[in-house]
Tab-separated table of N, CA, C and O and ligand atoms in Angstrom:
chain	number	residue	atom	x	y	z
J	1	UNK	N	-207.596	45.901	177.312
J	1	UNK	CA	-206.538	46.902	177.188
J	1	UNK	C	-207.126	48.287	177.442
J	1	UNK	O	-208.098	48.597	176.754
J	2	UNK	N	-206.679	49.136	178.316
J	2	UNK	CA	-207.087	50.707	178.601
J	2	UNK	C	-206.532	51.311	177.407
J	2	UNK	O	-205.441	51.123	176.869
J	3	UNK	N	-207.679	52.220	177.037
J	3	UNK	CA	-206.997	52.943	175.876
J	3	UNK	C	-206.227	54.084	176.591
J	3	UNK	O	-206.286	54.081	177.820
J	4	UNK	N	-205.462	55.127	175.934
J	4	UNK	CA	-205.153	56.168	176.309
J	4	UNK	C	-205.815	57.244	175.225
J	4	UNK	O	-206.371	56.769	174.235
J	5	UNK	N	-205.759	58.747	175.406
J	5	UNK	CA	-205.441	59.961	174.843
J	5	UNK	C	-204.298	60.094	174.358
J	5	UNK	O	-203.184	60.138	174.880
J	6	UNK	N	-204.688	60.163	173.198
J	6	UNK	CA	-203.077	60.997	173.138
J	6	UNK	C	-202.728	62.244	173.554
J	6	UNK	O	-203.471	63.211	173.383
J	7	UNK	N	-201.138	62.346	174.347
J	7	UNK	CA	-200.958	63.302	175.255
J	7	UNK	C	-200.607	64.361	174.282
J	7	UNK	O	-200.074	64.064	173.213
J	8	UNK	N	-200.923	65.772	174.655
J	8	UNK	CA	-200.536	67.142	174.355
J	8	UNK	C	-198.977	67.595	174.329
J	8	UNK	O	-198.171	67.552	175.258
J	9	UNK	N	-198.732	68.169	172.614
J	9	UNK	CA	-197.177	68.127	173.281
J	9	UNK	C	-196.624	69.402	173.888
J	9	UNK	O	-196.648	70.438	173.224
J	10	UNK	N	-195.993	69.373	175.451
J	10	UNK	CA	-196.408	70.098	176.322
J	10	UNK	C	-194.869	71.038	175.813
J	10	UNK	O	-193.892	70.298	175.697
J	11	UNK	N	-194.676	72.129	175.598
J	11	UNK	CA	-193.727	72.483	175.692
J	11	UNK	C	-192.756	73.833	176.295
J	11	UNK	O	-193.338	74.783	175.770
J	12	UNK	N	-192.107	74.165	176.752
J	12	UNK	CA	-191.487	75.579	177.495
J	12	UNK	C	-192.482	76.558	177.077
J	12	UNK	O	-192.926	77.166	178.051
J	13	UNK	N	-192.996	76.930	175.935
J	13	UNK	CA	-193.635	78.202	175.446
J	13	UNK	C	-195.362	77.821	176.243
J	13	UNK	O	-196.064	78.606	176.881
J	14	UNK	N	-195.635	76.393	175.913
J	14	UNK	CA	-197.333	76.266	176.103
J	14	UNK	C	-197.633	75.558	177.875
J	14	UNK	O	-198.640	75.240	178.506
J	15	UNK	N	-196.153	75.560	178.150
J	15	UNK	CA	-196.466	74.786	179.514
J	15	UNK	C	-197.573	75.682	180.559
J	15	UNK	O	-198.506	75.089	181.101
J	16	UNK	N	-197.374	76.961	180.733
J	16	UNK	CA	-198.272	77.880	181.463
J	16	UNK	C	-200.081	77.618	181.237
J	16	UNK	O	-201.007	77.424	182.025
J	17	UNK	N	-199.966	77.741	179.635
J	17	UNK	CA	-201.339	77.038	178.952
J	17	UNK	C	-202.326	76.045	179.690
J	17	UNK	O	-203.444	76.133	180.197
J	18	UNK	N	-201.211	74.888	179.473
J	18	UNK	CA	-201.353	73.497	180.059
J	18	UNK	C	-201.681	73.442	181.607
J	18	UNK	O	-202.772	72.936	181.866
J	19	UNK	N	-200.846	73.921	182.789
J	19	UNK	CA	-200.519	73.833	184.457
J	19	UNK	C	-202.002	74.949	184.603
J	19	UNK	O	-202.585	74.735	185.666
J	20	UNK	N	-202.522	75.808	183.932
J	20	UNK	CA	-203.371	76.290	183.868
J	20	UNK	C	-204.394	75.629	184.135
J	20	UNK	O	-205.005	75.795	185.190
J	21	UNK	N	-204.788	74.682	183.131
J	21	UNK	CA	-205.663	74.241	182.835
J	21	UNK	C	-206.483	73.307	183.642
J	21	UNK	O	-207.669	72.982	183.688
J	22	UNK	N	-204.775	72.832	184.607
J	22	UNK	CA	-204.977	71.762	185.747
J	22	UNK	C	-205.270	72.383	186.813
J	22	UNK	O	-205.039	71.734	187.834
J	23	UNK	N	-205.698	73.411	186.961
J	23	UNK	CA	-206.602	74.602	187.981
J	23	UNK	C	-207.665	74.887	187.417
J	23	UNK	O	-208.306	75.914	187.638
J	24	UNK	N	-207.940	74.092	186.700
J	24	UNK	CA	-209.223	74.650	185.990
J	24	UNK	C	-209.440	76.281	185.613
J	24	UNK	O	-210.326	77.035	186.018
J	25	UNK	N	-208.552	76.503	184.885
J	25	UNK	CA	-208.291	78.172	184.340
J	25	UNK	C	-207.976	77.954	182.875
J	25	UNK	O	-207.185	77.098	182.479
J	26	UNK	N	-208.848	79.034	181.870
J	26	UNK	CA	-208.240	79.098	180.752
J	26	UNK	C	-207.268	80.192	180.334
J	26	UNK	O	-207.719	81.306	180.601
J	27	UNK	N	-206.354	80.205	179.894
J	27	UNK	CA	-204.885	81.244	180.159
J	27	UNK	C	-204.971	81.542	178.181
J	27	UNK	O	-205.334	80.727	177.333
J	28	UNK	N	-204.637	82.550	178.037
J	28	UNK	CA	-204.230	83.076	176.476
J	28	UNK	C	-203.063	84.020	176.605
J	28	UNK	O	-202.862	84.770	177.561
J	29	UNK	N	-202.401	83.905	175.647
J	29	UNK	CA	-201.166	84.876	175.544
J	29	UNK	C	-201.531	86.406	175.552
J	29	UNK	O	-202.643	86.688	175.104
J	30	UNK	N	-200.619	87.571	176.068
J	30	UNK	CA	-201.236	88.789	175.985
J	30	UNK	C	-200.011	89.334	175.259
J	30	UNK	O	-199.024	88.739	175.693
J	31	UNK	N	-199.677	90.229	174.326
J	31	UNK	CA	-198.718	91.227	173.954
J	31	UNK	C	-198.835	92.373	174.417
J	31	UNK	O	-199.767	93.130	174.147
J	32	UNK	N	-197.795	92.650	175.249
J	32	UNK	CA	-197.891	94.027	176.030
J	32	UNK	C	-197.481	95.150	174.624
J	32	UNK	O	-198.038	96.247	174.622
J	33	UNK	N	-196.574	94.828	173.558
J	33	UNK	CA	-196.384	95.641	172.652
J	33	UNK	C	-197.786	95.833	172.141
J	33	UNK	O	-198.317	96.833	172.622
J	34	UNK	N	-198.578	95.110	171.248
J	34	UNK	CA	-200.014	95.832	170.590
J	34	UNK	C	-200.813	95.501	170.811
J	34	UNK	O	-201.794	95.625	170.078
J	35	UNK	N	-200.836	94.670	172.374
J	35	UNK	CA	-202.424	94.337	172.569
J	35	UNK	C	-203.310	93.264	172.285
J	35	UNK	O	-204.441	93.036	172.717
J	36	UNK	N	-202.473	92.544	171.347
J	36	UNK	CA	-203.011	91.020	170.559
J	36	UNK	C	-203.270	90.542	171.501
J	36	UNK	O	-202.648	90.848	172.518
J	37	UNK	N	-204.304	89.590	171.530
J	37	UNK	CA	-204.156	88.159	172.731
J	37	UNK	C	-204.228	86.720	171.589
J	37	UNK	O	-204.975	86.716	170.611
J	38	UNK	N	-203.825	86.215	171.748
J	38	UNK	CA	-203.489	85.082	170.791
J	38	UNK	C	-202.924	83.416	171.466
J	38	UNK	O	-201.806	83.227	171.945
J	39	UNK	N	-203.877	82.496	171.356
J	39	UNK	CA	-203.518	80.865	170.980
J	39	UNK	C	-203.422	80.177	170.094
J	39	UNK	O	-204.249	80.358	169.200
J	40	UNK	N	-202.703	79.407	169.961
J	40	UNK	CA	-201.930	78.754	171.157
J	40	UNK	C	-200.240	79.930	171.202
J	40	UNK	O	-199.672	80.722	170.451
J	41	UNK	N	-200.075	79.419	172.417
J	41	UNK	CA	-198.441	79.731	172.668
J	41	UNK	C	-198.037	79.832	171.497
J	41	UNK	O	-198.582	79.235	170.569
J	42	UNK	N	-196.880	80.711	171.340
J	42	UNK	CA	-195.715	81.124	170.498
J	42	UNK	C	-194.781	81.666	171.384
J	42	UNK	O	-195.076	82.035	172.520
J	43	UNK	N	-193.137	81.753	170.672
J	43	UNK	CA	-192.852	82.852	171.003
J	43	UNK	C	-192.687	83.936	170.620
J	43	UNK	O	-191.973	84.797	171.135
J	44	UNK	N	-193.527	84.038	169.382
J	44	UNK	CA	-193.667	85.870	169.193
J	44	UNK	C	-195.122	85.807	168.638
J	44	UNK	O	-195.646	84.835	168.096
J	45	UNK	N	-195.806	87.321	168.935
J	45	UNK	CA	-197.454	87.389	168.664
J	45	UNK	C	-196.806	87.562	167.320
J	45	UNK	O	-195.746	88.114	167.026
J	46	UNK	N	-197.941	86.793	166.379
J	46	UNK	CA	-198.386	86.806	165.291
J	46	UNK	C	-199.004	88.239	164.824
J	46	UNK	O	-199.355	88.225	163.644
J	47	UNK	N	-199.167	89.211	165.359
J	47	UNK	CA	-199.365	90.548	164.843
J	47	UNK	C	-198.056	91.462	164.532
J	47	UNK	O	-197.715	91.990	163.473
J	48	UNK	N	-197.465	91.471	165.751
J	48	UNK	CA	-196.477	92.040	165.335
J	48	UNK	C	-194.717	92.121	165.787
J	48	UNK	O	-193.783	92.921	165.836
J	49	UNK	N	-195.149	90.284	166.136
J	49	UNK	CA	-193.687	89.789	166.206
J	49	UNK	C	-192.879	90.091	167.595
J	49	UNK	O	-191.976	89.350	167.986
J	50	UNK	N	-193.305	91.266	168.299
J	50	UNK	CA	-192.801	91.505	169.721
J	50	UNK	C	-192.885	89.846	170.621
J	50	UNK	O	-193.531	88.871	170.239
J	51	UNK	N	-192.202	89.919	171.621
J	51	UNK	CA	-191.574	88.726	172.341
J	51	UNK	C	-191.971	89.188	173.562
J	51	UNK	O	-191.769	88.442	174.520
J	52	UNK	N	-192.595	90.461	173.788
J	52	UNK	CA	-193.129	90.454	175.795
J	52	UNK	C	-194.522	89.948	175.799
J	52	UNK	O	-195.444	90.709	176.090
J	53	UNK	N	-194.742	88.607	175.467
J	53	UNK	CA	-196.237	88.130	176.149
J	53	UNK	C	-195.850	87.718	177.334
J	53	UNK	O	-194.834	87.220	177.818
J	54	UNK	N	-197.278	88.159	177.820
J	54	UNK	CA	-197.469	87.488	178.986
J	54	UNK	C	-198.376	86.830	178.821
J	54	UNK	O	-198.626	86.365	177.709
J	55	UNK	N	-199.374	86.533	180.236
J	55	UNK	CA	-200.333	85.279	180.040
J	55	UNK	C	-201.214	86.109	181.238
J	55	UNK	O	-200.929	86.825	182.198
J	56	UNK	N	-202.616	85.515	180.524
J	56	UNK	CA	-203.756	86.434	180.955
J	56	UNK	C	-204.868	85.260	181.225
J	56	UNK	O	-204.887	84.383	180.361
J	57	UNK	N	-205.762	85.131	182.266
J	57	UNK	CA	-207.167	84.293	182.231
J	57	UNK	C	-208.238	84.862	181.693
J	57	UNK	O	-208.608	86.004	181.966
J	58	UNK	N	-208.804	84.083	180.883
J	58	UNK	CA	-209.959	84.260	179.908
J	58	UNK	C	-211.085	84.492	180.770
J	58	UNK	O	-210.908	84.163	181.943
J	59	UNK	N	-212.096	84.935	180.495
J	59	UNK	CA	-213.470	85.233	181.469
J	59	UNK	C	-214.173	83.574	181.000
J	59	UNK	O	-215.057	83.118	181.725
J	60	UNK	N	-213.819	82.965	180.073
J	60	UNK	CA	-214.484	81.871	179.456
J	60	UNK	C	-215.438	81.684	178.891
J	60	UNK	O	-216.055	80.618	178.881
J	61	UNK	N	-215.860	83.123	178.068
J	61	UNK	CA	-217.118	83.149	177.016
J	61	UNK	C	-216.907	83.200	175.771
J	61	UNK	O	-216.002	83.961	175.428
J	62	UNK	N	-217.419	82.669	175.014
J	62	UNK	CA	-217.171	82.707	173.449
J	62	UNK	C	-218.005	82.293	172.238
J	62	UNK	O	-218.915	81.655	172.767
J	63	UNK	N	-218.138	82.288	171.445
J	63	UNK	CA	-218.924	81.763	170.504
J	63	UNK	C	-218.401	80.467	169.954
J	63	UNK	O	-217.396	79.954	170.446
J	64	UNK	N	-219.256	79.741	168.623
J	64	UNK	CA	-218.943	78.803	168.341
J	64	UNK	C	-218.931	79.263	166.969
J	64	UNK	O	-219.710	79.989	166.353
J	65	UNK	N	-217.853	78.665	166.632
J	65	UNK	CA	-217.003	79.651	165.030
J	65	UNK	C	-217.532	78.352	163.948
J	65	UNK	O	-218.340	78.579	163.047
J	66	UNK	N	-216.865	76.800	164.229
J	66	UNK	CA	-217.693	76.079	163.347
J	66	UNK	C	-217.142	74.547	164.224
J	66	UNK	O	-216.567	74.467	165.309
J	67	UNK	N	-217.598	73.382	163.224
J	67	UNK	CA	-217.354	72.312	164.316
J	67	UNK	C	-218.075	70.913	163.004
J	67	UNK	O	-218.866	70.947	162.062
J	68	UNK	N	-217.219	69.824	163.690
J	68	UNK	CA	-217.696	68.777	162.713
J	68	UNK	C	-218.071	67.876	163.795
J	68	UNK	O	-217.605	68.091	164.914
J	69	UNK	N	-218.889	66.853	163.588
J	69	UNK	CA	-219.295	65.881	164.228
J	69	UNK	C	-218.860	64.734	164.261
J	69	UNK	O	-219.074	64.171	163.187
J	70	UNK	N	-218.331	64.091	165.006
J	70	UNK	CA	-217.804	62.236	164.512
J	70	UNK	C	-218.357	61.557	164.701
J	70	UNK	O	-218.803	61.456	165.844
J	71	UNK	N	-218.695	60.641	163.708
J	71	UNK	CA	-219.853	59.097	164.305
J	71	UNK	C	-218.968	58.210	164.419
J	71	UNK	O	-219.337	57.150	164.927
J	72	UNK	N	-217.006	58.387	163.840
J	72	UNK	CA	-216.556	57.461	164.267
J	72	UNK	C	-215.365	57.283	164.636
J	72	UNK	O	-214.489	57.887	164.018
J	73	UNK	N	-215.127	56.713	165.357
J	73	UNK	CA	-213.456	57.295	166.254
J	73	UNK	C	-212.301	56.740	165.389
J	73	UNK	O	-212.069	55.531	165.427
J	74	UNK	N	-211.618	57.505	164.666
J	74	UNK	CA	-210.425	57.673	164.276
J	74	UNK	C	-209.552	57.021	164.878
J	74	UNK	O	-208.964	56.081	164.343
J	75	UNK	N	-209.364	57.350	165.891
J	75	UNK	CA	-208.336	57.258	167.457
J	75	UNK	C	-209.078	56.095	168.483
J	75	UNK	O	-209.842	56.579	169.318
J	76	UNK	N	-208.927	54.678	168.489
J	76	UNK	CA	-209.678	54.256	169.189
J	76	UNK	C	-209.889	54.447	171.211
J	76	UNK	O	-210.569	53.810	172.016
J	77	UNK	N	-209.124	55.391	171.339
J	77	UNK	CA	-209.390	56.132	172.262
J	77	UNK	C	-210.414	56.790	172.244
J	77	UNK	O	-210.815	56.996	173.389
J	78	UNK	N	-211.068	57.247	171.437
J	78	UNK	CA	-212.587	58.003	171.422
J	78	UNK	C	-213.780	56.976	171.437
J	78	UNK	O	-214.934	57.248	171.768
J	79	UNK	N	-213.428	56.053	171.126
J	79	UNK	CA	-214.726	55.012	170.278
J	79	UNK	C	-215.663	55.171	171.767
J	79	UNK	O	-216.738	55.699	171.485
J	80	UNK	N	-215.567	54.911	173.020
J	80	UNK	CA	-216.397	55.407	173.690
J	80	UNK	C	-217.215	56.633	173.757
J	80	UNK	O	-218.328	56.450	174.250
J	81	UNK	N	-216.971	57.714	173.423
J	81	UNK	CA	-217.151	58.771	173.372
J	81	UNK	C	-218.186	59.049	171.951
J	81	UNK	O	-219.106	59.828	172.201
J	82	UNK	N	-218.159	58.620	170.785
J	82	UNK	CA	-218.649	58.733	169.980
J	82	UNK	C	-220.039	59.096	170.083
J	82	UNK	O	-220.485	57.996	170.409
J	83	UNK	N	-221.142	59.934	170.032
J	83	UNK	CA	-220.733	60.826	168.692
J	83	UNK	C	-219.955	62.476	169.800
J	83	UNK	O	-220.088	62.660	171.010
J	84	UNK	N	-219.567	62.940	169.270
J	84	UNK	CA	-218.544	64.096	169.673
J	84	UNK	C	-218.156	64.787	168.677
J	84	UNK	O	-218.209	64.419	167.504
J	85	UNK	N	-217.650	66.065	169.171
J	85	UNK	CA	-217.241	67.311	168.086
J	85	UNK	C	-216.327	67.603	168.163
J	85	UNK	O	-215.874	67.645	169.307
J	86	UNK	N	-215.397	68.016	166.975
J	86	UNK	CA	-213.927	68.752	167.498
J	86	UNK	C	-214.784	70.365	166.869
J	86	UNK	O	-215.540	70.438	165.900
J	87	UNK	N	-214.448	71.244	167.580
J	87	UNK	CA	-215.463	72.305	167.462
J	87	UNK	C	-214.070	73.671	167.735
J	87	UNK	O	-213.228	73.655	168.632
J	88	UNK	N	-214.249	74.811	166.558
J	88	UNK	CA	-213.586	75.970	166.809
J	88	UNK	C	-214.279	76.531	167.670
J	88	UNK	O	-215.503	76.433	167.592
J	89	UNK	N	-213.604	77.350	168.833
J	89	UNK	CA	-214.543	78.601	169.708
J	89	UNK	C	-213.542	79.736	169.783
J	89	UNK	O	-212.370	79.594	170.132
J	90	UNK	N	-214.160	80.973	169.392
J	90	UNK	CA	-213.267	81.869	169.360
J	90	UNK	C	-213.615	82.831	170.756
J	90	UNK	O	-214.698	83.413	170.821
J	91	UNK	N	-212.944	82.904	171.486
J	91	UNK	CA	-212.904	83.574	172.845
J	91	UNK	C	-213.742	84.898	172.506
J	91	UNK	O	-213.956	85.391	171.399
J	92	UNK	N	-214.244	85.425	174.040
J	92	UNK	CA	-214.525	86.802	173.664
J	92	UNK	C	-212.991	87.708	173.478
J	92	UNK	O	-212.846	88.733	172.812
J	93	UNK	N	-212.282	87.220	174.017
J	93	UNK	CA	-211.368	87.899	174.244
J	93	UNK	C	-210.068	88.336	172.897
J	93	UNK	O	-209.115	89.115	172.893
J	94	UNK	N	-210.826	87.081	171.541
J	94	UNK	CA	-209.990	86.926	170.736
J	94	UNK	C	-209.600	85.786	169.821
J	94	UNK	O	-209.730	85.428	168.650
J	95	UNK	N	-208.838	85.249	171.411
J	95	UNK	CA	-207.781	83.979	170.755
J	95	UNK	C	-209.047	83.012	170.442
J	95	UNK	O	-210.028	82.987	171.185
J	96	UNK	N	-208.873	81.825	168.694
J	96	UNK	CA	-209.581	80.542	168.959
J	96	UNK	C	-208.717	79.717	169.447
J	96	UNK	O	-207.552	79.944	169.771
J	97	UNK	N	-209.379	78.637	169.499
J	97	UNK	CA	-208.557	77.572	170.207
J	97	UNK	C	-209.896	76.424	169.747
J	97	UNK	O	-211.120	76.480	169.861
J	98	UNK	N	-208.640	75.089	169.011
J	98	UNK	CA	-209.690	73.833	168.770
J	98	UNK	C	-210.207	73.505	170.090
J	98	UNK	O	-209.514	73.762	171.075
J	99	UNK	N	-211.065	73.100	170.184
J	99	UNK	CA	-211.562	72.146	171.533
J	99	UNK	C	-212.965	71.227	171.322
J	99	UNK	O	-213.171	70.525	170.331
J	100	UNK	N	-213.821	71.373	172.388
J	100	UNK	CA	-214.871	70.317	172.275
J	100	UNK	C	-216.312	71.103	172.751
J	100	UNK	O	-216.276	71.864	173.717
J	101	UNK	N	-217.488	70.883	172.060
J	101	UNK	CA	-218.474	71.363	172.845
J	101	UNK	C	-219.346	70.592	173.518
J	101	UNK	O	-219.730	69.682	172.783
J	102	UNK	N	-219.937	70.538	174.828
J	102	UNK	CA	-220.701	69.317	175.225
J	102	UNK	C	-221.669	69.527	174.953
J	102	UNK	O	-222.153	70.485	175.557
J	103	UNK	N	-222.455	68.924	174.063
J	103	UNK	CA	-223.834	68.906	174.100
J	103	UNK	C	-224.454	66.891	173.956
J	103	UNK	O	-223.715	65.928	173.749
J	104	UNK	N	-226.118	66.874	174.177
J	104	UNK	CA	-226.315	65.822	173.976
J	104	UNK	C	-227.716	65.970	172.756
J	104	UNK	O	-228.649	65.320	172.283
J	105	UNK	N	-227.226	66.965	172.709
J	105	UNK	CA	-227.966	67.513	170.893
J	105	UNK	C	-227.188	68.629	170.403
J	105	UNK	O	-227.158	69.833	170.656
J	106	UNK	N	-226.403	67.648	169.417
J	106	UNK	CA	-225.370	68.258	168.238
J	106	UNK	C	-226.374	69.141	167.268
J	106	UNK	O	-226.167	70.187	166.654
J	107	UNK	N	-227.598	68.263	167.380
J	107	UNK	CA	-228.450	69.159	165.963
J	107	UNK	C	-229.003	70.383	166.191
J	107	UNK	O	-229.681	71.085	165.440
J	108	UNK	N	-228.496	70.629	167.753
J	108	UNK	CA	-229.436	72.070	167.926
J	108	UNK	C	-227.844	73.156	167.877
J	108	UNK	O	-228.015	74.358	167.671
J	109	UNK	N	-226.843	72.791	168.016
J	109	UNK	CA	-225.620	74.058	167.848
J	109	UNK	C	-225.993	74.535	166.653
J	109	UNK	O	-226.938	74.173	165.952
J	110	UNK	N	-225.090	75.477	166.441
J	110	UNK	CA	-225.305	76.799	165.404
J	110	UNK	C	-224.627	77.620	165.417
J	110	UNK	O	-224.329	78.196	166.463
J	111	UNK	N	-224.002	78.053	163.870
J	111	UNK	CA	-222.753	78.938	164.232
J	111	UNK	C	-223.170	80.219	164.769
J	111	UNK	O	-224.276	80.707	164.535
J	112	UNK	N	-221.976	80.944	165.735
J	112	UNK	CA	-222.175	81.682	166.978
J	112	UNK	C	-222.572	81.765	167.893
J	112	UNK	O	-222.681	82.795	168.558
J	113	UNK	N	-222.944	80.522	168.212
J	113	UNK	CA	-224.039	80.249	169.512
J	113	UNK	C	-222.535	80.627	170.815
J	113	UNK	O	-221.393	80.168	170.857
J	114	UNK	N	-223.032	81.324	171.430
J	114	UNK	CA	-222.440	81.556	172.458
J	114	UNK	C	-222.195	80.167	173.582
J	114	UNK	O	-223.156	79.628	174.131
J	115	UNK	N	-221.051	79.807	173.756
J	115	UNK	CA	-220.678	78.635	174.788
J	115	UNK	C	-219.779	79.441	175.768
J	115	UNK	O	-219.429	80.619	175.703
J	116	UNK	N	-219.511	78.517	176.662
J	116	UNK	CA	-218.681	78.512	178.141
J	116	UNK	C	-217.918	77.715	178.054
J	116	UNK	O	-218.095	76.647	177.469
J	117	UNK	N	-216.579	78.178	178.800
J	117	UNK	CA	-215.683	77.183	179.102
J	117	UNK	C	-215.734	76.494	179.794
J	117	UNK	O	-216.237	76.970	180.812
J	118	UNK	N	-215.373	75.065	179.933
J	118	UNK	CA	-215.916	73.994	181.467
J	118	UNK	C	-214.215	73.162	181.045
J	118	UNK	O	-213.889	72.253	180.282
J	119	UNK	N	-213.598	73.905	181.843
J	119	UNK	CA	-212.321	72.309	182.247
J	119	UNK	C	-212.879	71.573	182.506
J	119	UNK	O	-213.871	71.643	183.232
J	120	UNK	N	-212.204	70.146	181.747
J	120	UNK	CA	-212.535	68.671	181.379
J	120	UNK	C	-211.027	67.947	181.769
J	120	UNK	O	-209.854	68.231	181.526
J	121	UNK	N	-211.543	67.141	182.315
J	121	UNK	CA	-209.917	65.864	182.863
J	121	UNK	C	-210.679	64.688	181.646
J	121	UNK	O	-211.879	64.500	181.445
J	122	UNK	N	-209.875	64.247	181.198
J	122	UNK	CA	-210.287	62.893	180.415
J	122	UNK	C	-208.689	62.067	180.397
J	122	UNK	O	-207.603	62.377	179.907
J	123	UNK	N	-209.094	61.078	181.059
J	123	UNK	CA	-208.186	59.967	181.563
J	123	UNK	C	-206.436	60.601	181.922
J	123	UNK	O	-205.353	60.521	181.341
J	124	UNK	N	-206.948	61.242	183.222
J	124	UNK	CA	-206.004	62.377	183.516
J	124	UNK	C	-205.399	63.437	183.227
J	124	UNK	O	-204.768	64.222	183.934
J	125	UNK	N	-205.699	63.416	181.786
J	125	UNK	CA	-205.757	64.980	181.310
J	125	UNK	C	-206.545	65.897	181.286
J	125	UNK	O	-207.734	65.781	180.988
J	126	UNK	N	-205.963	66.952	181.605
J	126	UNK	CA	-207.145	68.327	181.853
J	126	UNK	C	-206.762	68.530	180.012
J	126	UNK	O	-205.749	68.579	179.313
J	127	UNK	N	-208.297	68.605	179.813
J	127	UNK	CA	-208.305	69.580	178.349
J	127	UNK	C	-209.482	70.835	178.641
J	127	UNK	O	-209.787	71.222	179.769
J	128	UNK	N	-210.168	71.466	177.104
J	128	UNK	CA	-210.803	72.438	177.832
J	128	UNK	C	-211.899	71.491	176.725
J	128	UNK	O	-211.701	70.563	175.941
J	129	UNK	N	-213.227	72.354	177.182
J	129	UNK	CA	-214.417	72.178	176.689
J	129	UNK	C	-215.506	73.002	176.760
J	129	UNK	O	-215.508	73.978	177.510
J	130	UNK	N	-216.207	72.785	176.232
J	130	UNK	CA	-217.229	74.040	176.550
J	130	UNK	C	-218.891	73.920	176.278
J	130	UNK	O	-219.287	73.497	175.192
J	131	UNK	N	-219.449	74.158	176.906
J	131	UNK	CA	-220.678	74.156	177.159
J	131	UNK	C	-222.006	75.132	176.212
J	131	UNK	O	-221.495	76.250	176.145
J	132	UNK	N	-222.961	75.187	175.719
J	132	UNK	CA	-223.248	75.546	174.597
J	132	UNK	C	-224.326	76.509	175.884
J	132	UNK	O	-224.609	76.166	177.032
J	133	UNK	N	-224.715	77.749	175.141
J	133	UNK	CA	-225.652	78.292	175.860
J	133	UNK	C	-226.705	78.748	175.678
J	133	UNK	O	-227.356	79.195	176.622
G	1	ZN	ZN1	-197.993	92.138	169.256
């Protein structure tokens, strides 16, 4: 039996996010009212509630805020994948966003270690990920 991912739920506000991503681009919300940049999608910034975001590409640098390790897949869609991180990275730009960091030594990350963004397809989905530096 092929496992799947479970799919992202894609919706009117995060679709830009998503079609992004499948260009290998990371996109964050911008508020033209105060300047916030903020993920995921909404439709109003969480600072101060204005409704003119737009959508901006990230340069794709960021740190690593914190992150847990799995030795065991929850989701038997991962069980290949094991061991792996679901890992916070907070953009330079701002917004965090959950995602993944690749490494093949978990024991050497460290909080703030500066990573990169690297679009990732995993069984046809583009997600994001990021690279430790
Ligand atoms: Zn705002």
């Amino acid at each position: 039996m092929t496992q799947v991912l479970p799919k992202p739920d894609i919706t009117e506000t995060s679709a830009p996010y998503w079609s992004a991503l499948e260009r290998g681009a990371l996109m964050f919300q911008h508020c033209a009212n105060c300047g916030q940049n903020q993920l995921p999608a909404r439709h109003e910034c969480t600072n101060c509630l204005g409704t003119d975001l737009g959508w901006v590409e990230s340069e794709g640098r960021g740190t690593l805020v914190t992150w847990v390790d799995y030795h065991r897949a929850y989701d038997p869609a991962f069980k290949d994948q094991i061991p792996y991180n679901v890992a916070i990275v907070e953009l330079e730009e701002g917004p965090r966003l959950v995602t993944n960091v690749m490494t093949t030594e978990p024991e050497a990350l460290r909080i703030d270690q500066p990573v990169m963004f690297r679009p990732t397809k995993r069984f046809g989905q583009s997600i994001t990920s990021f690279d430790p530096l």
